[in-house]
Coordinates of C-alpha atoms in Angstrom, one line a residue:
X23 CA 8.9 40.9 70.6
X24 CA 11.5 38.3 71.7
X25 CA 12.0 34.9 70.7
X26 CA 9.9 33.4 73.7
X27 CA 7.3 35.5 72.7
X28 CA 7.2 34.3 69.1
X29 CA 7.9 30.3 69.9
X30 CA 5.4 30.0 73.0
X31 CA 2.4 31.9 71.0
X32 CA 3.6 29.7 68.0
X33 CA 2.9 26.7 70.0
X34 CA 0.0 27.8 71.5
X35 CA -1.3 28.7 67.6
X36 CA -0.4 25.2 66.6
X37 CA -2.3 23.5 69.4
X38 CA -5.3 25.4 68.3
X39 CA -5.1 25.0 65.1
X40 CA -4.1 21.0 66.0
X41 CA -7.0 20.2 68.0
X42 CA -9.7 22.2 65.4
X43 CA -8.6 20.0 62.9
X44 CA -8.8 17.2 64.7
X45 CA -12.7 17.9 65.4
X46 CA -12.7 18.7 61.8
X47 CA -11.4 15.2 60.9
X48 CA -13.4 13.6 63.5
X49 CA -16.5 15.0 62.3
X50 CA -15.8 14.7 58.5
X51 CA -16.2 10.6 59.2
X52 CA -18.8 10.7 60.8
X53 CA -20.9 12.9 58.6
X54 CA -23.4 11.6 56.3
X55 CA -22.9 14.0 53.3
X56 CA -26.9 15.2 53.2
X57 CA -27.3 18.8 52.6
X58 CA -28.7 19.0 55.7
X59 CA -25.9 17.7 58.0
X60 CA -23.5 19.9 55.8
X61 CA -25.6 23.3 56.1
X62 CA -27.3 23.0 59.6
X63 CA -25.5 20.0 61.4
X64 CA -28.2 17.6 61.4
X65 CA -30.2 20.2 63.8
X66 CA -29.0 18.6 66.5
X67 CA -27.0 21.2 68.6
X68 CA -29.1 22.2 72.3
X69 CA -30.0 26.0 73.2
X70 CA -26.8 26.2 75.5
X71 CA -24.2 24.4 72.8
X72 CA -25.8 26.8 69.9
X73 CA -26.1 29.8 72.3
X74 CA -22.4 29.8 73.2
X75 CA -21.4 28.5 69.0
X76 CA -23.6 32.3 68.2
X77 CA -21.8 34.0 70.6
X78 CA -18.7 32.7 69.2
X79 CA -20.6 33.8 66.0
X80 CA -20.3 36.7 66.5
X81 CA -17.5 37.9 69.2
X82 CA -15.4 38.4 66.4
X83 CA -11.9 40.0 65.8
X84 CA -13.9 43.4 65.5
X85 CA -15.0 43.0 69.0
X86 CA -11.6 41.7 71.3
X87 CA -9.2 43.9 69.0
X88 CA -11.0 46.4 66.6
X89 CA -13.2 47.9 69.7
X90 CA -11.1 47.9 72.2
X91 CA -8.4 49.5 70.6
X92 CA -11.1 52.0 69.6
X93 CA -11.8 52.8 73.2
X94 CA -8.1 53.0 73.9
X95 CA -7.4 55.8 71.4
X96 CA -11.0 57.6 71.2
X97 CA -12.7 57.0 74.6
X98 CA -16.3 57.7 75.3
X99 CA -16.7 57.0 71.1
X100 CA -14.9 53.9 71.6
X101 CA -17.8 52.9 73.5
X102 CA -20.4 53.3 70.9
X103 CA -19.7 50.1 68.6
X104 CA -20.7 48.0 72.3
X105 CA -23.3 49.8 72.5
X106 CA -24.6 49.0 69.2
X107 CA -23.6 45.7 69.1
X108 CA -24.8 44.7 72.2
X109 CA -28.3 46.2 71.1
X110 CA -28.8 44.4 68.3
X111 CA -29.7 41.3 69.7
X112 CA -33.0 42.7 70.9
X113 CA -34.0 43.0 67.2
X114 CA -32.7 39.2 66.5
X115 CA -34.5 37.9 69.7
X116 CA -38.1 40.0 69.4
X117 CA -38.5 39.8 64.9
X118 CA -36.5 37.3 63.9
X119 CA -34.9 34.2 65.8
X120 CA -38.3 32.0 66.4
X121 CA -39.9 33.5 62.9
X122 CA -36.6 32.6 60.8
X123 CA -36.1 28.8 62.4
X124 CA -39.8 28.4 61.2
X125 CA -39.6 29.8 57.3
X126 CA -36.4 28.7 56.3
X127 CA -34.8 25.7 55.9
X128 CA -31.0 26.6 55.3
X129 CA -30.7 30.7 54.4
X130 CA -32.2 33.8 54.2
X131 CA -33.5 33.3 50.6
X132 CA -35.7 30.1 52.3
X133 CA -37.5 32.4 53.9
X134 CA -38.5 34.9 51.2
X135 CA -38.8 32.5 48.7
X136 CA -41.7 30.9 50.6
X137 CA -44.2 33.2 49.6
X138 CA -42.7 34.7 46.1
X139 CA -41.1 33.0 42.4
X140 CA -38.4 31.3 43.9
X141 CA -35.9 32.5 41.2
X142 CA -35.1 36.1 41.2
X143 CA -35.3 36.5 44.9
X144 CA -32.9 33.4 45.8
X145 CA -30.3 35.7 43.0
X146 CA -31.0 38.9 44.6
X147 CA -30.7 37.6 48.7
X148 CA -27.7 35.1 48.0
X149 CA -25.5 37.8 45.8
X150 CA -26.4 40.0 48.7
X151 CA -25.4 36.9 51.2
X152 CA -22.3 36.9 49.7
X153 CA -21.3 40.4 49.9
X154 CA -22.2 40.9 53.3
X155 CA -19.9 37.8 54.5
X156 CA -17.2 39.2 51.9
X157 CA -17.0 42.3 53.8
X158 CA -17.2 40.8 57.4
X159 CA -14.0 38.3 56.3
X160 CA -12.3 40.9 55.0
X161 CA -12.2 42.8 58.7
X162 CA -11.0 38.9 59.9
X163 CA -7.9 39.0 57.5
X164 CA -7.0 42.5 59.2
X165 CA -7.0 41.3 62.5
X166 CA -5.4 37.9 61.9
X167 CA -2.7 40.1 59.6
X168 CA -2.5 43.1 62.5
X169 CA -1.9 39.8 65.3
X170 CA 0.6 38.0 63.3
X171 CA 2.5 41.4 62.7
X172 CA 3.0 42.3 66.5
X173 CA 3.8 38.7 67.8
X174 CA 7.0 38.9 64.7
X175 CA 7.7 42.2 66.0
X176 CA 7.4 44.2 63.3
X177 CA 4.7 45.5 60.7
X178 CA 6.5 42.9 58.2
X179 CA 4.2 42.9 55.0
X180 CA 5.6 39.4 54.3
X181 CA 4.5 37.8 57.2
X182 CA 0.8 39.7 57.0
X183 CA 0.6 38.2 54.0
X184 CA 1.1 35.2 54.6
X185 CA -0.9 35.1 57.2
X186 CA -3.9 36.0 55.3
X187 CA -3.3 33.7 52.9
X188 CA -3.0 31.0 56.1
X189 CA -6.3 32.0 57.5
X190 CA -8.0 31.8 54.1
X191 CA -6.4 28.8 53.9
X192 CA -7.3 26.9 57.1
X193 CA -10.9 28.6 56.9
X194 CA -11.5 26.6 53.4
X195 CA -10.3 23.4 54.9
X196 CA -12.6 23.9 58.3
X197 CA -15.6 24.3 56.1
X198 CA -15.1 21.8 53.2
X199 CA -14.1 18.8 55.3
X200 CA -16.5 19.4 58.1
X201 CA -19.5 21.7 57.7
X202 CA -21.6 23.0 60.0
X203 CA -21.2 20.3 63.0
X204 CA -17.1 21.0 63.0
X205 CA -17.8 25.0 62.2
X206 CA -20.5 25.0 65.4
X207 CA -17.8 23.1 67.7
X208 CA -14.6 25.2 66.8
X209 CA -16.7 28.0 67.6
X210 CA -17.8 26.8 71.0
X211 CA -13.8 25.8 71.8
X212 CA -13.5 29.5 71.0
X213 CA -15.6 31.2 72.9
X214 CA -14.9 29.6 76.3
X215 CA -11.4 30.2 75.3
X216 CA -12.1 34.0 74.6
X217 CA -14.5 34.4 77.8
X218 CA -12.2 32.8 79.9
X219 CA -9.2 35.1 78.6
X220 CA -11.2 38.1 78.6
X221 CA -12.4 37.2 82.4
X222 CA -8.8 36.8 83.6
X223 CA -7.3 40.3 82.0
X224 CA -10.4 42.3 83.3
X225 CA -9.7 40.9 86.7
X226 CA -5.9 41.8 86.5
X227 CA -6.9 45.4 85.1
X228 CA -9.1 45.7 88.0
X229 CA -6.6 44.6 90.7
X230 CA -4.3 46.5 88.9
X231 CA -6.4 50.1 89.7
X232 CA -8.0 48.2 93.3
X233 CA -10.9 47.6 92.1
X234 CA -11.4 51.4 91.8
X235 CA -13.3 52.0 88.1
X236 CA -12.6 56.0 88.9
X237 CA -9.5 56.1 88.7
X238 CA -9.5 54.3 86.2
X239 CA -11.1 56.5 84.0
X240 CA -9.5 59.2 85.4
X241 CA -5.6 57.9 84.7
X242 CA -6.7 56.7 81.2
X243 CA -7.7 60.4 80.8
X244 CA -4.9 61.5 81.9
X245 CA -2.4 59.3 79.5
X246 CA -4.7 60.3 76.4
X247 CA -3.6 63.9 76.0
X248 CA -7.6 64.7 75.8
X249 CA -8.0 65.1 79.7
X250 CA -12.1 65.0 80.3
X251 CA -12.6 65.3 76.2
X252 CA -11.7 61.3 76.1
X253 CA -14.6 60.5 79.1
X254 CA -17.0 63.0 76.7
X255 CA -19.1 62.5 73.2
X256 CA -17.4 63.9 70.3
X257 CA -13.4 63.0 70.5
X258 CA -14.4 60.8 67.2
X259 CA -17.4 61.8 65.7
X260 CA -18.4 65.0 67.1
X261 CA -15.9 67.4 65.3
X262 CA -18.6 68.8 62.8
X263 CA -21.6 67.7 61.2
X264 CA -20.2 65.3 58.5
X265 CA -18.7 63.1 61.9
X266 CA -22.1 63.8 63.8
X267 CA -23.8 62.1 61.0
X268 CA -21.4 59.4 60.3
X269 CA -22.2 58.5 64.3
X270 CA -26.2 58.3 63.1
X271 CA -25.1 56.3 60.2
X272 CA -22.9 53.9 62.5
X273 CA -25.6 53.2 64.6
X274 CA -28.3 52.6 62.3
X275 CA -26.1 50.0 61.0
X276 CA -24.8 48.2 63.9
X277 CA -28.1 47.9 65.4
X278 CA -30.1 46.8 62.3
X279 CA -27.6 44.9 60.9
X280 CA -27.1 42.0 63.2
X281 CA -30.6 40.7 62.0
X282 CA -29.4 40.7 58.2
X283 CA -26.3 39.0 59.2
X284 CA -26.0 35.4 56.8
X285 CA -23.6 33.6 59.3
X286 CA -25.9 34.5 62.3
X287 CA -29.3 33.5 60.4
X288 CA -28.2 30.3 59.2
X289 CA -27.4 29.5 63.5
X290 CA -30.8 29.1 63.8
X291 CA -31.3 26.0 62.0
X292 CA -28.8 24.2 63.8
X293 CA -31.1 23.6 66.6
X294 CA -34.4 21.5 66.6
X295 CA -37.3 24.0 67.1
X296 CA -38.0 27.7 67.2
X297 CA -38.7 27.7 70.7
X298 CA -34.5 26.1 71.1
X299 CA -33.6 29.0 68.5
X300 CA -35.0 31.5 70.9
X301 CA -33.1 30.1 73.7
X302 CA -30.0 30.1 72.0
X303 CA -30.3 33.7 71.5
X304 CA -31.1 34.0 75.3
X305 CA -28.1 32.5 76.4
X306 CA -25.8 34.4 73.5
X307 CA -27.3 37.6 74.9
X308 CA -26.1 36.8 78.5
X309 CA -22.7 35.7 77.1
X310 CA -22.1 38.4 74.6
X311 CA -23.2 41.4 77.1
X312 CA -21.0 40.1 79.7
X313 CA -17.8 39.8 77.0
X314 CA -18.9 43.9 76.0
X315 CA -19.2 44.9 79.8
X316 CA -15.1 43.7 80.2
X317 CA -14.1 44.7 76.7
X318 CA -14.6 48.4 78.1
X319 CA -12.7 48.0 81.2
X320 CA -10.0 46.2 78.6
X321 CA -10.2 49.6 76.2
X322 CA -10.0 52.1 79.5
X323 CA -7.8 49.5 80.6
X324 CA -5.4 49.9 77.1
X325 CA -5.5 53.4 77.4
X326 CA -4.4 54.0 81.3
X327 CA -1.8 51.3 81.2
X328 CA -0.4 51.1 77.5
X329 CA -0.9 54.6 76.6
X330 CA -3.0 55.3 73.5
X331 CA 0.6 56.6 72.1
X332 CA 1.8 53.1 72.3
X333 CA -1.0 51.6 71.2
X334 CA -1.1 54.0 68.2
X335 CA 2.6 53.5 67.0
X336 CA 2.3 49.2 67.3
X337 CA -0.9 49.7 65.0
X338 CA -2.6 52.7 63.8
X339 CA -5.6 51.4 63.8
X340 CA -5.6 50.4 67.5
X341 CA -6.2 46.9 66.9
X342 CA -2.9 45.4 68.9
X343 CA -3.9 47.3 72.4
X344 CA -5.3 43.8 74.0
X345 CA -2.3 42.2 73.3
X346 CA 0.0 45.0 74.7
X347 CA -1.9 45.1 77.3
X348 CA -1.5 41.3 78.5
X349 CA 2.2 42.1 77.5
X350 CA 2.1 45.0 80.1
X351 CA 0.2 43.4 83.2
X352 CA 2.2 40.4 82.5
X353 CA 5.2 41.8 83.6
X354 CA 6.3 43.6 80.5
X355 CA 8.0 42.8 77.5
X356 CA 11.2 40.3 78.5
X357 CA 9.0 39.2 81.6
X358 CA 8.5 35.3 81.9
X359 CA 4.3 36.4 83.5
X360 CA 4.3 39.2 80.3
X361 CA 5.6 36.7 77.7
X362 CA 3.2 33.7 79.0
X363 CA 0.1 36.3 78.9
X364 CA 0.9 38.0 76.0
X365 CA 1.1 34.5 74.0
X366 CA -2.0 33.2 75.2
X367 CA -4.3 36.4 74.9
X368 CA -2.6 36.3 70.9
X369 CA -3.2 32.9 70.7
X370 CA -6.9 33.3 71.6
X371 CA -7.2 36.2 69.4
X372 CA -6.1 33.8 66.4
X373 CA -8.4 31.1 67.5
X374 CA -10.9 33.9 67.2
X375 CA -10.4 34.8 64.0
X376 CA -10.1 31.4 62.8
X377 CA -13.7 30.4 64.5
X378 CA -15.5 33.4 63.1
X379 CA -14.2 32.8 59.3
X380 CA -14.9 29.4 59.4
X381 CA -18.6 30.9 60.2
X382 CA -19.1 33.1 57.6
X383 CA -17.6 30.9 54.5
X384 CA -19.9 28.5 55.1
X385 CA -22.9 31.1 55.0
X386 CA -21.7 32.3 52.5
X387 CA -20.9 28.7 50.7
X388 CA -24.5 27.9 51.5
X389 CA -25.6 31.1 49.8
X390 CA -24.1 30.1 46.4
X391 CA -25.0 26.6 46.2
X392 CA -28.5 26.8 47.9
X393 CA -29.4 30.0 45.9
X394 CA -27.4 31.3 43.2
X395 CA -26.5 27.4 41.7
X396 CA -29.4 26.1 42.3
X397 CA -31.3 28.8 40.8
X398 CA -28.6 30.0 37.9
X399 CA -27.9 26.2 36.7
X400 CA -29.2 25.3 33.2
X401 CA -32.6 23.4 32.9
X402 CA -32.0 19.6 31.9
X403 CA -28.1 19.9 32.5
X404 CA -26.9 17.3 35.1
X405 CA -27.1 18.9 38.3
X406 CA -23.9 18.6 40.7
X407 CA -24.4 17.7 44.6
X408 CA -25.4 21.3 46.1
X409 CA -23.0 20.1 48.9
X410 CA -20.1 19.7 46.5
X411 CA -21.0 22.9 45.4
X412 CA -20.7 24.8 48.5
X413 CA -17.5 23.4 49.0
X414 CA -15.9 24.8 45.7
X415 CA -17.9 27.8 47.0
X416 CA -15.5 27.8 50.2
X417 CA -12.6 28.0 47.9
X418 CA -13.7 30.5 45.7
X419 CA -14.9 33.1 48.4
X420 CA -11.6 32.3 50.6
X421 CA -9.6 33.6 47.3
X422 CA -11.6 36.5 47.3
X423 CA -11.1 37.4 51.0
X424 CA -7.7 36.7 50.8
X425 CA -7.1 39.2 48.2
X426 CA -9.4 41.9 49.7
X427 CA -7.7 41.3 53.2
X428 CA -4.0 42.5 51.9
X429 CA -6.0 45.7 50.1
X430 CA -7.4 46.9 53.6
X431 CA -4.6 45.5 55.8
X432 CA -4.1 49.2 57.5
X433 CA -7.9 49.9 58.1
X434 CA -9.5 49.3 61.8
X435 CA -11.0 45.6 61.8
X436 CA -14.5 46.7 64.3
X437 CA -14.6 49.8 61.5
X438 CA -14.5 47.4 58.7
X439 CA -17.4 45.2 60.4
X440 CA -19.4 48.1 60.3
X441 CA -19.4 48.7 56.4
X442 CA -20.6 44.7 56.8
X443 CA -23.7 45.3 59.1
X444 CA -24.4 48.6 57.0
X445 CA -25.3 46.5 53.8
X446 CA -26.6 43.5 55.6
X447 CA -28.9 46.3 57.2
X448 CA -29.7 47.6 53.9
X449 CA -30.1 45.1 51.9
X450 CA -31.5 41.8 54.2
X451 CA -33.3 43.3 56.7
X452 CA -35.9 45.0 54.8
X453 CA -36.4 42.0 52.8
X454 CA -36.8 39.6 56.0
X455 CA -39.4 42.1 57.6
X456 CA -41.5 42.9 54.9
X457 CA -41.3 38.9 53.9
X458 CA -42.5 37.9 57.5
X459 CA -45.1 41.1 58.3
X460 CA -46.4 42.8 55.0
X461 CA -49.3 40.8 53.7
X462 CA -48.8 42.9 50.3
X463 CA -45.5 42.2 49.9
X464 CA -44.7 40.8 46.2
X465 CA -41.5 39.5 44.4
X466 CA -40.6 42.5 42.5
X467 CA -40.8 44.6 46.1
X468 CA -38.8 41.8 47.2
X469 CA -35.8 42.1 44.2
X470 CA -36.2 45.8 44.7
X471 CA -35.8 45.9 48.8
X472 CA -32.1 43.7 47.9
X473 CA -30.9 45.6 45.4
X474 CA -31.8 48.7 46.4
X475 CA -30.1 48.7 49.7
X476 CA -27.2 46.6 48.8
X477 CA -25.9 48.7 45.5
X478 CA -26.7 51.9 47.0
X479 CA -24.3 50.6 50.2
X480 CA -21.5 49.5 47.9
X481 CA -21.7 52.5 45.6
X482 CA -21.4 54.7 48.6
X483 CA -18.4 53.0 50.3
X484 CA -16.3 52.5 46.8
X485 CA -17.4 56.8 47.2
X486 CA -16.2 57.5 50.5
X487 CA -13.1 58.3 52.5
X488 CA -12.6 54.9 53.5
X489 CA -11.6 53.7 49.4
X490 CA -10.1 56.9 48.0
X491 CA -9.3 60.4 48.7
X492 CA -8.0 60.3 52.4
X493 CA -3.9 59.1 53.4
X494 CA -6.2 56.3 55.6
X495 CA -8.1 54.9 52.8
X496 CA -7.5 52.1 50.1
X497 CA -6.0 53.6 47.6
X498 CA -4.9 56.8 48.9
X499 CA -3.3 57.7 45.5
X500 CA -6.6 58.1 44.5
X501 CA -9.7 60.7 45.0
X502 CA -12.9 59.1 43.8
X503 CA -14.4 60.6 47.5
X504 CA -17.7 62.3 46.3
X505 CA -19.9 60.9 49.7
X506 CA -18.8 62.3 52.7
X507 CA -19.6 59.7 55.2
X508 CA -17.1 56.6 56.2
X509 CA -20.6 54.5 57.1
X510 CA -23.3 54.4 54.2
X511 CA -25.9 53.0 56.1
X512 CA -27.5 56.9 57.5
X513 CA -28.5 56.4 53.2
X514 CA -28.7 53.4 52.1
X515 CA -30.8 51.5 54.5
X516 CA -34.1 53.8 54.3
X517 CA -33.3 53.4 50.5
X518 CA -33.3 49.5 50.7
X519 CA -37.1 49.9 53.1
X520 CA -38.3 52.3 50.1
X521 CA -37.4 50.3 47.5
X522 CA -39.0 47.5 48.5
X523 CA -42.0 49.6 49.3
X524 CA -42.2 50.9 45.9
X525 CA -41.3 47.8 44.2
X526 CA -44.6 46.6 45.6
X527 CA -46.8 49.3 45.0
X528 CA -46.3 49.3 41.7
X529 CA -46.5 45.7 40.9
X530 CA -48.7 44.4 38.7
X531 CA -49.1 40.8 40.3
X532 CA -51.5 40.2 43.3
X533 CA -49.4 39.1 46.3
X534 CA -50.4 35.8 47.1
X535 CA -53.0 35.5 50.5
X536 CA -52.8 32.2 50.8
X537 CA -49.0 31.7 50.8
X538 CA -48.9 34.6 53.1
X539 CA -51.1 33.0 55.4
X540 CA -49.4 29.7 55.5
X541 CA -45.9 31.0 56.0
X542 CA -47.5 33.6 59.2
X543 CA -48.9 30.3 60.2
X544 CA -45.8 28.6 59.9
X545 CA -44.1 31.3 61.6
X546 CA -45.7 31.5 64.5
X547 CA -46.5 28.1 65.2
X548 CA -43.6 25.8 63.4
X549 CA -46.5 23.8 61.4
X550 CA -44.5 22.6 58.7
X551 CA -41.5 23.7 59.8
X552 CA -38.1 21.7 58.5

């Protein structure tokens, strides 16, 4: 890239980065320091503000780079992470969105914990918590990493690294200094930023091809060497059976795993009632489908303009095709329209990153202090401000993303974000149903759901082709590969349903009625709700 592409993207990443401080700094006087304000911003934030801060949420790195870079190299396969995404939200609005904003106070342990011993289930749900955001930050640091790589014009493992460490960095500060009411506003900021970016290169895409979606298809066909194969199932994931089930698997996870998601739980207690939680997810709905329906045209787009080829040799991975492609209907690299378009699409792709991190450490912050200190800490000891807690939290889980972000630098970030919703699917999800619609359901089912879908999850990915065994994976000096599927959820999430089945069947303790029927009460009417 040239110099004018490096300085104006710079500035553009410095304004960002200026003006989310600012709100940072604003907000951190104002705050009152309760764990409340910190966690859930006071629970002040209206349907539309916390519909568009979800939908910032969750429009994350995975989606504007990982998938459409995946539609510009694979095609029709490309398609099936929108699909599943996009999907999900029918799960969050119809089981969970209302029922969660009425149980819980702060995370997912609140709402388990209201009917079982408080203890072992707030260890089990926040260690899985925190894995689950581990894994989804670890797919921001790639992107962030990939970005930062192709605005210096190079694949530079020096700069990568340092900008991991710069994300991680900036992530800590956004959460520590101002909690949830700085994290919810950054993430609004970013998602008008990202619609209206993703608005303006559809429409140049389109005028590009006349408005003719045909041809479109049809020349990004022709530039992928696959002819009709790329418009067609199976370019990806239908080359045998092992790919045919890793689709399944992918599936099962994206779909199931939005609901189990930590960052997009604790959303819903930003707002004041169950009845504003369900119209946040109304609005995210209408926001996120519409940012999937151009993300396709942006993949085809990629592919019949770039050149998958292109795309390929900038990053393997695919996940630098948006930005080539802004380069491209810019103008073209040297091109004053090409280097003005190219710096802000990067520039919104940072702030995207930087939006959705912010996110997830301070679910994940919330997770240890709420649950694991609170419940871990020793009996008569002087307790410490859970707040303060959750902000050492921030700096402890930002080192470990950090670290895990230069391991998978190389792997596709909206790939990455699937290993995420696969444990979040196999581990939270069964938990959250079976807390909010099994009468039966006891503490020991509930350890037992956690643990067995998240450790089943993790053993089967530290298994797979994506950490050993493959030249793509981790450590490819390595073959630990005994699981043949990239995507452990096909396994791990019926495993994380039937454990927490058979956890409860053979229990010895009675499962509670009359906790049951004051949190389905409370569920479904907000009596008593915080």
């Amino acid at each position: 890239m040239t110099g004018e592409h490096q300085t104006l993207a710079l500035l553009l990443f410095s304004a960002f980065v200026a003006v989310t401080l600012a709100i940072t700094t604003w907000v951190s006087r104002k705050r009152r320091g309760s764990a409340e304000e910190f966690y859930a911003g006071g629970r002040l934030f209206s349907p539309m503000e916390n519909g568009f801060a979800l939908a910032g949420d969750y429009m994350s790195a995975a989606s504007f780079l990982g998938v459409t870079g995946l539609i510009a190299l694979f095609g029709y396969d490309g398609l099936l992470y929108v699909v599943g995404f996009l999907v999900a939200w029918l799960v969050v609005l119809f089981l969970v969105a209302e029922l969660v904003r009425n149980c819980g106070r702060f995370t997912l342990a609140d709402v388990v914990a209201a009917r079982m011993r408080e203890r072992p289930v707030r260890i089990a749900a926040g260690t899985s918590s925190v894995t689950v955001s581990v894994l989804y930050l670890v797919a921001q640091m790639v992107g962030a990493g990939s970005l930062v790589a192709l605005l210096l014009g190079g694949t530079s493992e020096a700069a990568r690294a340092w900008t991991v460490i710069g994300v991680g960095a900036l992530m800590v500060i956004y959460v520590s200094l101002g909690g949830m009411r700085a994290t919810t506003w950054i993430q609004i900021v970013k998602a008008v930023l990202l619609l209206g970016g993703t608005i303006a290169l559809t429409a140049l895409v389109l005028m590009r091809f006349h408005g003719d979606l045909d041809r479109l298809l049809l020349t990004a066909a022709e530039r992928s060497g696959h002819g009709e194969a790329f418009l067609a199932p199976g370019l990806k994931y239908g080359g045998d059976w092992t790919a045919r089930f890793d689709f399944i698997s992918l599936g099962l996870a994206l779909v199931l795993g939005t609901a189990g998601l930590p960052h997009i739980l604790s959303r819903f207690y930003t707002v004041p009632t169950a009845r504003a939680a369900r119209r946040s997810v109304v609005w995210a709905v209408g926001l996120i489908g519409g940012f999937y329906l151009m993300t396709i045209v942006l993949g085809f787009g990629a592919a019949a303009i770039v050149g998958p080829d292109a795309v390929r040799g900038s990053n393997a991975a695919g996940n630098t095709a948006v930005p080539l492609l802004a380069l491209d209907l810019g103008g073209g690299a040297g091109s004053t329209g090409g280097t003005v378009l190219f710096a802000i699409v990067a520039a919104v792709a940072f702030a995207t990153i930087l939006a959705v991190v912010a996110g997830i450490t301070l679910a994940s912050s919330a997770s240890v202090a709420h649950d694991l200190y609170a419940s871990l800490r020793r009996r008569g000891g002087k307790p410490r401000s859970e707040v303060a807690v959750a902000r050492v939290a921030a700096v402890g889980v930002g080192v470990v993303a950090i670290v895990l972000g230069l391991l998978a630098r190389d792997l596709n970030v909206a790939f990455l974000v699937g290993l995420a919703f696969a444990v979040a699917a196999s581990a939270n999800l069964p938990v959250l149903l079976y807390s909010l619609f099994w009468r039966g359901f006891t503490t020991r089912g509930a350890v037992w759901a956690v643990y067995g879908g998240l450790v089943p999850a993790v053993v089967l990915v530290v298994l797979s082709p994506v950490v050993s065994g493959s030249p793509d994976s981790l450590f490819p000096g390595v073959d630990l590969q005994y699981f043949p599927l990239q995507n452990p959820g096909l396994v791990s999430i019926p495993l994380g349903f039937l454990a927490g089945w058979l956890g409860t069947v053979t229990a010895s303790e009675v499962p509670d009625e009359a906790k049951h029927a004051e949190t389905e009460v409370r569920s479904l009417t907000g009596a008593g709700a915080a």
